[in-house]
mmCIF file with all atom_site columns, C-alpha atoms in Angstrom:
data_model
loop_
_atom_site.group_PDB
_atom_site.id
_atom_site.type_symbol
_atom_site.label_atom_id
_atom_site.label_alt_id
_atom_site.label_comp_id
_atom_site.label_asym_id
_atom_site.label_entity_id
_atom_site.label_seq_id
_atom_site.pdbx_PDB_ins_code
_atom_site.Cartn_x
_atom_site.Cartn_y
_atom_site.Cartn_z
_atom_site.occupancy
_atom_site.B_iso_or_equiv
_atom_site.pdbx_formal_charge
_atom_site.auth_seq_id
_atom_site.auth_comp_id
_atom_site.auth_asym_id
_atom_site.auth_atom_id
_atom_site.pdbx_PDB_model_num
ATOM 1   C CA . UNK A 1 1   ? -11.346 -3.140  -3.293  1.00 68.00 ? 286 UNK A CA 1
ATOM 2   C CA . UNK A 1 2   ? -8.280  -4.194  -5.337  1.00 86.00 ? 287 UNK A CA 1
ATOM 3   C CA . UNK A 1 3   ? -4.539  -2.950  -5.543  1.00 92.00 ? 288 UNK A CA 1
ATOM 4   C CA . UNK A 1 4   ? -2.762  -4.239  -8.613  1.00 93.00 ? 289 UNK A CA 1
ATOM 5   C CA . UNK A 1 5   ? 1.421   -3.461  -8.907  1.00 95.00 ? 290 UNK A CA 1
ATOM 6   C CA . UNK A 1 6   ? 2.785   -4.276  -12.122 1.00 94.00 ? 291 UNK A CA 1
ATOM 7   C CA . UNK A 1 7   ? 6.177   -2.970  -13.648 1.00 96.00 ? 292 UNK A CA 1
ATOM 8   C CA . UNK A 1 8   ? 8.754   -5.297  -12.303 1.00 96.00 ? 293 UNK A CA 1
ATOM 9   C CA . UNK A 1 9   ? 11.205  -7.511  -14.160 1.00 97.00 ? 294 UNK A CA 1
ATOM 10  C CA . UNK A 1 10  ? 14.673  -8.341  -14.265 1.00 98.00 ? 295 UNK A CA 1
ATOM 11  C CA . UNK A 1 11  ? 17.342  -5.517  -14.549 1.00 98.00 ? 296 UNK A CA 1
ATOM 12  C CA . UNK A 1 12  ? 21.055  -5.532  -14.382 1.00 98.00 ? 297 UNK A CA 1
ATOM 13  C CA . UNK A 1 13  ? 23.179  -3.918  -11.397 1.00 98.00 ? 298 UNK A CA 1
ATOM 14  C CA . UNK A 1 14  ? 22.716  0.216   -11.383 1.00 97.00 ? 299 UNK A CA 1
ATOM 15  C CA . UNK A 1 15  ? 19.383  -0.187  -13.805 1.00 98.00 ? 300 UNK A CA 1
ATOM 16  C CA . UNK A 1 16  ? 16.236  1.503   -12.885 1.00 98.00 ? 301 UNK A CA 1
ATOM 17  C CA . UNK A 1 17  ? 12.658  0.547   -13.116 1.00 98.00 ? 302 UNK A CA 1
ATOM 18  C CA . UNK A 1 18  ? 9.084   1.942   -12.557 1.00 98.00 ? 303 UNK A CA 1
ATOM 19  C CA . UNK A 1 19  ? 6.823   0.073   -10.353 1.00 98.00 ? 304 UNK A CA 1
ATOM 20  C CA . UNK A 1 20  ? 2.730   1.473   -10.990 1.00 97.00 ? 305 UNK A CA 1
ATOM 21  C CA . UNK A 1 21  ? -0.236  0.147   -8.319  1.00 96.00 ? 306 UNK A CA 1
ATOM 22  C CA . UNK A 1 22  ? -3.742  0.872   -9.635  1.00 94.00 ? 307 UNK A CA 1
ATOM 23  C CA . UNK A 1 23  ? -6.426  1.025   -7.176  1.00 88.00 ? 308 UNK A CA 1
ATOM 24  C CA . UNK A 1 24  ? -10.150 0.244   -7.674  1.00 85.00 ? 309 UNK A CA 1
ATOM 25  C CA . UNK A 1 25  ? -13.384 -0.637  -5.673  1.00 80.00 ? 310 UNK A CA 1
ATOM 26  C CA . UNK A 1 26  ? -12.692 3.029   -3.713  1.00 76.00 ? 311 UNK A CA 1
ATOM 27  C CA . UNK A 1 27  ? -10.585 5.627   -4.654  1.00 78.00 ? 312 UNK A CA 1
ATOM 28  C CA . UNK A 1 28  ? -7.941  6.418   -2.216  1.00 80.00 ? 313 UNK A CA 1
ATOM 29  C CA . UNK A 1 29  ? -7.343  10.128  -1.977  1.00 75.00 ? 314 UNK A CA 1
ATOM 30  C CA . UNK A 1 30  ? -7.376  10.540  1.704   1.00 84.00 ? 315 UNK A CA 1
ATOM 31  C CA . UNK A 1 31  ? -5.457  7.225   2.622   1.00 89.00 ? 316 UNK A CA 1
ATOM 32  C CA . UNK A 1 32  ? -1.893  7.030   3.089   1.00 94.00 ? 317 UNK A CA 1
ATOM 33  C CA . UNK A 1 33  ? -0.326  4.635   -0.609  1.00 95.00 ? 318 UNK A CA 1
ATOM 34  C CA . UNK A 1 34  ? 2.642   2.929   0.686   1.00 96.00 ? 319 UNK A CA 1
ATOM 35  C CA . UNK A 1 35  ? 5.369   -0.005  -0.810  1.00 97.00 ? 320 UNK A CA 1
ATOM 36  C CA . UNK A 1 36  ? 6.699   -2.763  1.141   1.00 97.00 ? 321 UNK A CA 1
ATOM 37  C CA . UNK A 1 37  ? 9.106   -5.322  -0.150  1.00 97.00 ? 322 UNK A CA 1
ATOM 38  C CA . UNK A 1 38  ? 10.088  -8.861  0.804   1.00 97.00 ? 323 UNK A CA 1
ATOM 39  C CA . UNK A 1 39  ? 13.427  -10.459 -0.021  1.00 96.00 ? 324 UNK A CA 1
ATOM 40  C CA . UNK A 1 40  ? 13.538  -14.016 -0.520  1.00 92.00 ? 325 UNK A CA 1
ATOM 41  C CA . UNK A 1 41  ? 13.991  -15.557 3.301   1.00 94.00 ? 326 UNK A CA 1
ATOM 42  C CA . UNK A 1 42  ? 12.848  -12.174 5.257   1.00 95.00 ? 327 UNK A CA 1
ATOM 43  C CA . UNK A 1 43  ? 10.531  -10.129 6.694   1.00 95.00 ? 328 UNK A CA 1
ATOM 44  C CA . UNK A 1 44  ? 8.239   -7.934  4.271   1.00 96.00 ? 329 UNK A CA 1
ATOM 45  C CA . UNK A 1 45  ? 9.615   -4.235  5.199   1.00 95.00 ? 330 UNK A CA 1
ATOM 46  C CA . UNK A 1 46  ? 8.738   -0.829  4.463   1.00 96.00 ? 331 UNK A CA 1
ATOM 47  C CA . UNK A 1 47  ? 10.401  1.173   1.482   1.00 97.00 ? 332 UNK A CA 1
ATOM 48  C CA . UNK A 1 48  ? 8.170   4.372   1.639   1.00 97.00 ? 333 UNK A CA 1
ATOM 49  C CA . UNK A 1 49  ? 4.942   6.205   1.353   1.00 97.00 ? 334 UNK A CA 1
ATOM 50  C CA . UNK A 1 50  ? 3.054   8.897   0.869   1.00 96.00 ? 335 UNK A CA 1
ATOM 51  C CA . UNK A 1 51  ? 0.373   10.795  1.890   1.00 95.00 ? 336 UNK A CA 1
ATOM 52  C CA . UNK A 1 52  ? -2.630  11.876  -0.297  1.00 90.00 ? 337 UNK A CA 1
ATOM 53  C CA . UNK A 1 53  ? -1.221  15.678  -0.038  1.00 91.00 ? 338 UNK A CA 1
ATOM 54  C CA . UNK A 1 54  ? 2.096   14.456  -1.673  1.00 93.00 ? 339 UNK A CA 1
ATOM 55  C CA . UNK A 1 55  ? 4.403   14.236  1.371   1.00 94.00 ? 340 UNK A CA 1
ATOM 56  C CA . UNK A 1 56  ? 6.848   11.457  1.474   1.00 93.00 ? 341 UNK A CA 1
ATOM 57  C CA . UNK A 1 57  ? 8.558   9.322   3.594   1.00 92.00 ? 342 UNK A CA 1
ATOM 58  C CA . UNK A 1 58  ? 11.792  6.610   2.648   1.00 93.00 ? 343 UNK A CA 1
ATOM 59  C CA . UNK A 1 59  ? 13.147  3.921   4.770   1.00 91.00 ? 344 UNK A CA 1
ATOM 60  C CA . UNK A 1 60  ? 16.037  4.764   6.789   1.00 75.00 ? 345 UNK A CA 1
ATOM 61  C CA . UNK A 1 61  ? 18.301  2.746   4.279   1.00 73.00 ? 346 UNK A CA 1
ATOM 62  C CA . UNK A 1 62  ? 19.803  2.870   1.423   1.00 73.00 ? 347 UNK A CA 1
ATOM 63  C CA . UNK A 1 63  ? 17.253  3.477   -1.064  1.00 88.00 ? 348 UNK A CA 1
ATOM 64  C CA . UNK A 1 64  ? 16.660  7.081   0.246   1.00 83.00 ? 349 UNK A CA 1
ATOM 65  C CA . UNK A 1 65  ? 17.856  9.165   -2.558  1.00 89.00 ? 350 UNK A CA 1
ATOM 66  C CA . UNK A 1 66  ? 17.559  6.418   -4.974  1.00 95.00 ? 351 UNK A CA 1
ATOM 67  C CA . UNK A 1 67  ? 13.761  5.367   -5.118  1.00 97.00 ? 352 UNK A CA 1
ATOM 68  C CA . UNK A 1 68  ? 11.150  8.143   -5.569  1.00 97.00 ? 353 UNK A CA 1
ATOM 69  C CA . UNK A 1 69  ? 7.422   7.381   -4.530  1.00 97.00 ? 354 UNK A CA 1
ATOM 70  C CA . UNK A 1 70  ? 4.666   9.487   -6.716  1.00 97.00 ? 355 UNK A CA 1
ATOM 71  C CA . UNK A 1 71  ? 1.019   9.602   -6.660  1.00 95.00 ? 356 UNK A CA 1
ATOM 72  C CA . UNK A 1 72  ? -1.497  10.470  -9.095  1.00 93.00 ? 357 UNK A CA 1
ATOM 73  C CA . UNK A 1 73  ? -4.905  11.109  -7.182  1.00 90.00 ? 358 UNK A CA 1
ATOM 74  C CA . UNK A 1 74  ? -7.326  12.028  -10.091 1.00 89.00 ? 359 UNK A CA 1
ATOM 75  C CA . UNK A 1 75  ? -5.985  7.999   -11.635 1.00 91.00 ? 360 UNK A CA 1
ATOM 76  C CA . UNK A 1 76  ? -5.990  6.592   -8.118  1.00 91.00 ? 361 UNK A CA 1
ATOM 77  C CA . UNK A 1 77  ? -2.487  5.455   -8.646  1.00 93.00 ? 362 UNK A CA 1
ATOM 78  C CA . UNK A 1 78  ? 0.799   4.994   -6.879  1.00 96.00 ? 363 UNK A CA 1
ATOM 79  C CA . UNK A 1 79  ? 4.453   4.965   -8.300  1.00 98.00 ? 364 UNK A CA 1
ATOM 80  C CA . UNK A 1 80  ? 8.044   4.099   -7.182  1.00 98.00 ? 365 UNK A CA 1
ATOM 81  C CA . UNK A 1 81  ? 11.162  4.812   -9.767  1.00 98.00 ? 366 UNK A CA 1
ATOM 82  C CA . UNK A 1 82  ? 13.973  2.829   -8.584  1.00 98.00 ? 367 UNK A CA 1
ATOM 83  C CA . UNK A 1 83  ? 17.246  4.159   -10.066 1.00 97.00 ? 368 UNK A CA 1
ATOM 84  C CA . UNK A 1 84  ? 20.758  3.124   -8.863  1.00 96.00 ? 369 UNK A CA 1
ATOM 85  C CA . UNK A 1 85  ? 18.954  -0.561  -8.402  1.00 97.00 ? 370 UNK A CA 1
ATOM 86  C CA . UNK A 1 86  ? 21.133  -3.240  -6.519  1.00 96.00 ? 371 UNK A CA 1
ATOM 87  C CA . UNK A 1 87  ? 21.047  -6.842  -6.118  1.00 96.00 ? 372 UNK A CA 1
ATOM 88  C CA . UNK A 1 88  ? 20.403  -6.428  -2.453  1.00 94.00 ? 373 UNK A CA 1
ATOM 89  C CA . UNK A 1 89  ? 17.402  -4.623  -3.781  1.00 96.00 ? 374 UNK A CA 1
ATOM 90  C CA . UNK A 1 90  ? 15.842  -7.971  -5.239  1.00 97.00 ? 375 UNK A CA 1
ATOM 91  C CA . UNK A 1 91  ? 12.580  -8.271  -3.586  1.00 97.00 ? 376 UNK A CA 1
ATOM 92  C CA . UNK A 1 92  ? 8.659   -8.747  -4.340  1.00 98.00 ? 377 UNK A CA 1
ATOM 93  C CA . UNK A 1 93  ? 7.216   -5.666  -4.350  1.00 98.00 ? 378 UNK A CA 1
ATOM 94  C CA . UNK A 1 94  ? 4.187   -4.790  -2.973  1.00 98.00 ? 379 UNK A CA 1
ATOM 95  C CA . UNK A 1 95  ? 1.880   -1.489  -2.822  1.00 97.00 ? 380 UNK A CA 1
ATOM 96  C CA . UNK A 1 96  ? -0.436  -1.102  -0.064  1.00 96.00 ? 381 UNK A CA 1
ATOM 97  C CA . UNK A 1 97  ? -3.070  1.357   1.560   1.00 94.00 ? 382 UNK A CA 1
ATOM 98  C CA . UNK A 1 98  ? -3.541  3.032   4.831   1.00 93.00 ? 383 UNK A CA 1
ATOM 99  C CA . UNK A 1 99  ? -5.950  5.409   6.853   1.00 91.00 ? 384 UNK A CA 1
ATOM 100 C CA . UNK A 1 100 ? -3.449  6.420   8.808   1.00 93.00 ? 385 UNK A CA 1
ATOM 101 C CA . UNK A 1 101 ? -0.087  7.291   8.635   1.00 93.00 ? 386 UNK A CA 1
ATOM 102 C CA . UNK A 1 102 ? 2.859   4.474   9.469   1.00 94.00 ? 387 UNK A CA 1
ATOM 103 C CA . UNK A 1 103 ? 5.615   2.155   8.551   1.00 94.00 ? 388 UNK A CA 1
ATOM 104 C CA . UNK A 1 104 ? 4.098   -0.653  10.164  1.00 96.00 ? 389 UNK A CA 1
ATOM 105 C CA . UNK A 1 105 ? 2.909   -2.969  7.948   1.00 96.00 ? 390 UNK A CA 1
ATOM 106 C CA . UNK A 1 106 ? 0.055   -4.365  10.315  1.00 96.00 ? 391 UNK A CA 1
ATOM 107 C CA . UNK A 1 107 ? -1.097  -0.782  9.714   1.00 96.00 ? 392 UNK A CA 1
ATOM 108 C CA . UNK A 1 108 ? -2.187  -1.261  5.892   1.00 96.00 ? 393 UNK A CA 1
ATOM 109 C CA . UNK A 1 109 ? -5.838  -2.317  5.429   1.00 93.00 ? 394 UNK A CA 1
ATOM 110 C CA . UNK A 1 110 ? -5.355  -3.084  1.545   1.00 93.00 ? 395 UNK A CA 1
ATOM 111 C CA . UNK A 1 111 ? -2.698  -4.895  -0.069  1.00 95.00 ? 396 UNK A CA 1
ATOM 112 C CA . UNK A 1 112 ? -1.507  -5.458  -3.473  1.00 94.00 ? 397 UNK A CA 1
ATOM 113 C CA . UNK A 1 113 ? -0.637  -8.925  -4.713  1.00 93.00 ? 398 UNK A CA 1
ATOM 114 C CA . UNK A 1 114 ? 2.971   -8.245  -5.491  1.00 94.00 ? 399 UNK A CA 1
ATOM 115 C CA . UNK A 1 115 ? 5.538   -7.922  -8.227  1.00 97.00 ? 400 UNK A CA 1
ATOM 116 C CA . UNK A 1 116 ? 8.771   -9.333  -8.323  1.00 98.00 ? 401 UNK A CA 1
ATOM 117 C CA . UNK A 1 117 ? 12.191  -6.938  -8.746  1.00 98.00 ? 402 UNK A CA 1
ATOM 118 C CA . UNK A 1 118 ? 15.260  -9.209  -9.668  1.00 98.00 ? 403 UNK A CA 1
ATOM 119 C CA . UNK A 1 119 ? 18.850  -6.738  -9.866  1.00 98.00 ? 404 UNK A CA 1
ATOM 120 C CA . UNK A 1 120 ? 21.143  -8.775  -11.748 1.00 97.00 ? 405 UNK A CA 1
ATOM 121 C CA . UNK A 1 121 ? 24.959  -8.898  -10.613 1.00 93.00 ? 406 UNK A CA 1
#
C-alpha cells in the first residue's frame, strides 16, 4: 500500500498550487483521505480531509476558505488547491489515509512520503 503526493514547489506570497496523492496497493473509497503538514521546527498538524462521500473538513485556521480538499474515487486520488498561499504556509505536505474519521494524526494508518510547499515573501 503506497500514497505518493507530488505537486509542490516554490511559489511567491498570494500564489496558489495543486497538491495530487495517488494511492495504490488498495483502493481507498471507504477510508477517510486526509493532509497534514509540518513546518520546519513543529509538530506535523492537520489541514483537512475528507470522507469517501465527499464531505469535508478544514483546520480551524486560516486556511479555511483558502485551501480546498477534492477526491476522485474511481482514480483513487486526493487533492488540495491552495490559493491565497502565505509564507506561514511553508510546510511539507503530506496526504494520508484513515478508517475512521479524525484530525488526529495517530489516527492515519497510511502515510504519504511528503512534498515540500515553500511561499516566498
Amino acid at each position: 500500500v503506497q500514497l505518493q503526493a507530488f505537486g509542490g514547489g516554490l511559489v511567491q506570497d498570494g500564489g496558489s498550487l495543486r497538491l495530487s496523492c495517488a494511492a495504490s496497493g488498495r483502493t481507498f473509497n471507504r477510508h477517510t483521505l486526509a493532509w497534514f503538514r509540518q513546518a520546519p521546527g513543529k509538530e506535523r498538524e492537520f489541514v483537512a480531509y475528507i470522507t469517501w462521500g465527499g464531505y469535508s473538513i478544514y483546520a480551524d485556521y486560516s486556511v479555511k476558505g483558502r485551501f480546498t480538499i477534492s477526491r476522485d474515487n474511481a482514480k483513487n486520488t486526493v487533492s488540495l488547491q491552495m490559493n491565497s498561499l502565505k509564507p506561514e504556509d511553508t510546510a511539507v505536505y503530506y496526504c494520508a489515509g484513515s478508517a475512521i474519521l479524525t484530525k488526529d494524526a495517530n489516527g492515519y494508518t497510511y502515510w504519504g512520503q511528503g512534498t515540500l510547499v515553500t511561499v516566498s515573501s
